[in-house]
């Protein structure tokens, strides 16, 4: 069993805002992250897959194919977007790092080649704040 | 002559959009950076000052004071803000990395202690795109 | 189950020195790390907690609260201190990276909110030397 | 149980090339990585070992000893070498990051001190492509 | 006057070898860098251009255009190549970091837009070894 | 003219303390940096030299020789030392980053080969605080 990680990134706007709450409650809970006019981040995304090494290629899977899957199903939808407004697979979700990481998991799983399992989504919102999701 | 650099950061939303142009021209020139719903970045800011070493303290200036100046006159105005909408000292300016760096220069210069000169504003919008401004 | 990591840092002096041994034995075992006049490091600390995502906030827990806990119970006691002399919760312990990481675990555990578990303390003494502790 | 990680690096040339295949098939599968004249990387290697903390030293093991083991059994054989041609313990293996990581595992295991187990080989070929191997 | 820097990278094989010298003299001067079977690096390239800010775009120049120039005239020729054998604009040159940086300067200069000057080529061969060239 | 930079590092203890002042004044000016029991840092040192490229080697100078000079005349004296107590070339100097950078300049200048000039000492005390000294 080998684990392969590919790093990608996307730059996006968001706010932390629960639409069921008053602006005051949002301000109280989320502070400056609730700024009505948005703020944004350079997100660092690390996708780890696992499985057996193919004896002919020496690969778990071609990392260029993994990169393409992440680009097509994740980064093209999130990069230079507003995570609250522009992203179909985040509709109705509060775009916290936690929720975005879980949503990315579900975007990638269906597209991995046979024999390759998604192991972890690691998403950093800033260099000092990150989350890991293992699908459980 | 010694040069002292302090690194700070802020996370902000913006779009590249010339309000004198049509949406189509903005899209043509700025591409996805013109997204009407904004995008954002973790900006890395490095402020370099220069002057003589004070013989009693061994300092050009106290780096904690420099940090406080950057916080008070720059980061508090930019962090978790929308650079097109929320920042008085950027009003009427297209918030490109170039323009933001120049504006930061003018925010800091009046507040440095006597004998200390601002040397350079270095501003990175992403880890791969940065600008330097020397006040000339 | 989601995992949230917060990065913090502190700068401290220490020496590796077993007070039950002779200076010669300390020198033999710890080499230049036993220097009687101390040396020091910029420590990088990554604290990972785990639990369920709160549906209303999208958070495992507010990362600003996590940061505050780490500041109050760890960094304020270690930053700009001597790990052998100045830190009540390290008294009588040889301040190796391993021992400091375990001590940090015990400083943080009692202060986490209900439903949030401490998962890992990762402590880097230099960019090339780090330890992980999972509380087991 | 504590985990200790040491970072090392080596710079090497390689190509991805299955000698049982035609040049055309290699080109088709491996693309520019199959370039007959080689390419190369700065590899980052992180070796993690685990075990109990020794009460007298505060160490799982002396990290300088771990570094020496990695140097002697891994880096001296790989640094400034051609991974396809120059390395006895890679003979007959396609030097993908996956295969090199597994081979490094087997180079290190026999040399660890009693009571210390190898936990993970993490090998990054570029800052954005890495593999983990846990010996299973 | 503003300075804009774009970071790019390429992965290549090379050896330090003066073809006018004997293998022994090459080994004596260049040590393991002269290994006949090559070694390689992940090169980090930072290209800095300078000029006036365009008032309509807020740009010195579109950084995507700068990136494209670097890709087309530099990286496509160097990435996954052998710097001694595969690169027309390095023919007959010993591919030291110094010489490669100077050659990259001459590849980029003719392609910059009017009003934009090349300021500096910064090329890192490893994270600890870099050169700067200012065209003088 | 080419510029060559070598990165090195050392880990040291120090305090900011003017021995002509009372403990109270030191505490007032230097805050926690004046802690009587010391604190410490992982210092990052970048030494830049300049000159002409040697046509036979492609080098400004052999970077391994530069590294050796830095090791012998700087790092061996500073690494795992107390900058206030243990370093002959810092005797009587307040070991601020500024003063240490200037002292390092004078340690290196006499040992460079003919035709190679020292251009800059860059010294980072933490990842966010650095100084540059150009010998003027």
XYZ file of C-alpha atoms in Angstrom, chain C:
136
model
C -14.964 13.259 11.764
C -12.854 16.241 10.758
C -9.360 17.257 11.852
C -8.401 20.901 12.367
C -4.794 22.060 12.701
C -3.535 25.370 14.016
C 0.117 26.426 13.617
C 1.737 28.537 16.342
C 5.351 29.175 17.287
C 7.585 30.169 20.165
C 11.250 31.048 20.506
C 13.079 29.604 23.489
C 16.457 28.713 24.966
C 17.313 25.274 26.328
C 20.084 22.776 26.813
C 19.966 19.011 26.767
C 21.391 18.124 30.130
C 20.620 15.297 32.552
C 21.260 16.725 36.016
C 21.923 13.208 37.366
C 24.977 12.908 35.126
C 28.441 14.463 35.191
C 29.211 17.294 32.754
C 31.458 14.858 30.902
C 28.695 12.299 30.417
C 26.299 15.055 29.262
C 28.880 16.269 26.772
C 29.421 12.714 25.581
C 25.704 11.984 25.081
C 24.350 15.358 23.984
C 27.424 16.944 22.337
C 27.044 20.649 21.584
C 23.362 20.477 22.681
C 24.700 20.271 26.262
C 26.481 23.670 26.031
C 26.338 25.049 29.603
C 25.516 28.526 28.301
C 22.422 27.312 26.411
C 21.360 27.510 22.819
C 17.880 28.055 21.362
C 15.337 27.514 18.633
C 12.307 28.895 16.847
C 9.858 26.106 17.631
C 6.974 25.441 15.247
C 3.940 23.959 16.961
C 1.003 22.397 15.123
C -1.957 21.375 17.251
C -4.548 19.080 15.651
C -7.994 18.518 17.163
C -10.791 16.273 15.900
C -14.548 15.817 16.144
C -17.778 16.460 14.280
C -18.592 19.556 12.214
C -21.166 21.791 13.903
C -23.955 22.224 11.346
C -24.712 25.822 12.316
C -21.179 27.213 12.171
C -19.505 24.818 9.747
C -16.723 24.583 12.346
C -15.256 21.724 14.324
C -14.448 24.542 16.722
C -13.611 28.215 16.244
C -9.936 28.237 15.257
C -9.510 31.579 17.035
C -10.554 29.887 20.285
C -8.079 27.079 19.613
C -5.366 29.650 18.989
C -6.213 31.406 22.258
C -5.999 28.138 24.223
C -2.578 27.405 22.726
C -1.429 30.957 23.480
C -2.694 30.969 27.044
C -1.653 27.505 28.170
C 1.434 26.926 26.027
C 3.064 29.816 24.175
C 2.843 32.408 26.944
C 4.754 29.975 29.154
C 7.381 28.993 26.553
C 7.946 32.000 24.304
C 11.143 33.930 25.058
C 11.776 31.581 27.990
C 14.409 29.114 29.070
C 12.815 25.658 28.870
C 15.098 24.257 31.589
C 14.568 27.076 34.089
C 11.470 29.156 33.469
C 8.549 26.824 32.815
C 6.576 25.344 35.722
C 5.074 22.539 33.626
C 8.538 21.435 32.440
C 10.157 21.403 35.892
C 12.275 18.307 36.391
C 11.972 17.297 32.745
C 14.800 17.219 30.260
C 13.490 19.597 27.563
C 14.026 17.389 24.519
C 11.578 17.963 21.657
C 9.938 14.666 22.631
C 9.373 15.681 26.266
C 8.213 19.189 25.391
C 5.650 17.789 22.928
C 4.219 15.433 25.558
C 4.057 18.265 28.109
C 2.223 20.480 25.618
C -0.348 17.713 25.109
C -1.179 17.760 28.811
C -1.378 21.557 28.859
C -4.009 21.635 26.104
C -6.248 18.632 26.795
C -8.159 20.070 29.794
C -9.142 23.232 27.955
C -10.766 21.958 24.771
C -14.514 22.453 24.374
C -16.871 19.513 24.786
C -16.996 17.230 21.767
C -13.517 18.219 20.588
C -10.632 15.809 21.158
C -6.935 16.510 20.944
C -5.515 14.395 18.125
C -1.854 15.291 17.737
C 0.870 17.605 18.958
C 3.473 18.179 16.260
C 6.531 20.102 17.391
C 9.424 21.094 15.141
C 12.635 22.236 16.836
C 14.285 23.074 13.524
C 12.829 22.830 10.012
C 14.440 19.376 9.785
C 13.676 17.834 13.210
C 10.152 17.257 14.455
C 8.134 14.960 16.722
C 4.497 13.864 16.791
C 2.605 12.795 19.902
C -0.887 11.268 19.847
C -1.430 10.880 23.607
C -0.815 7.135 23.644
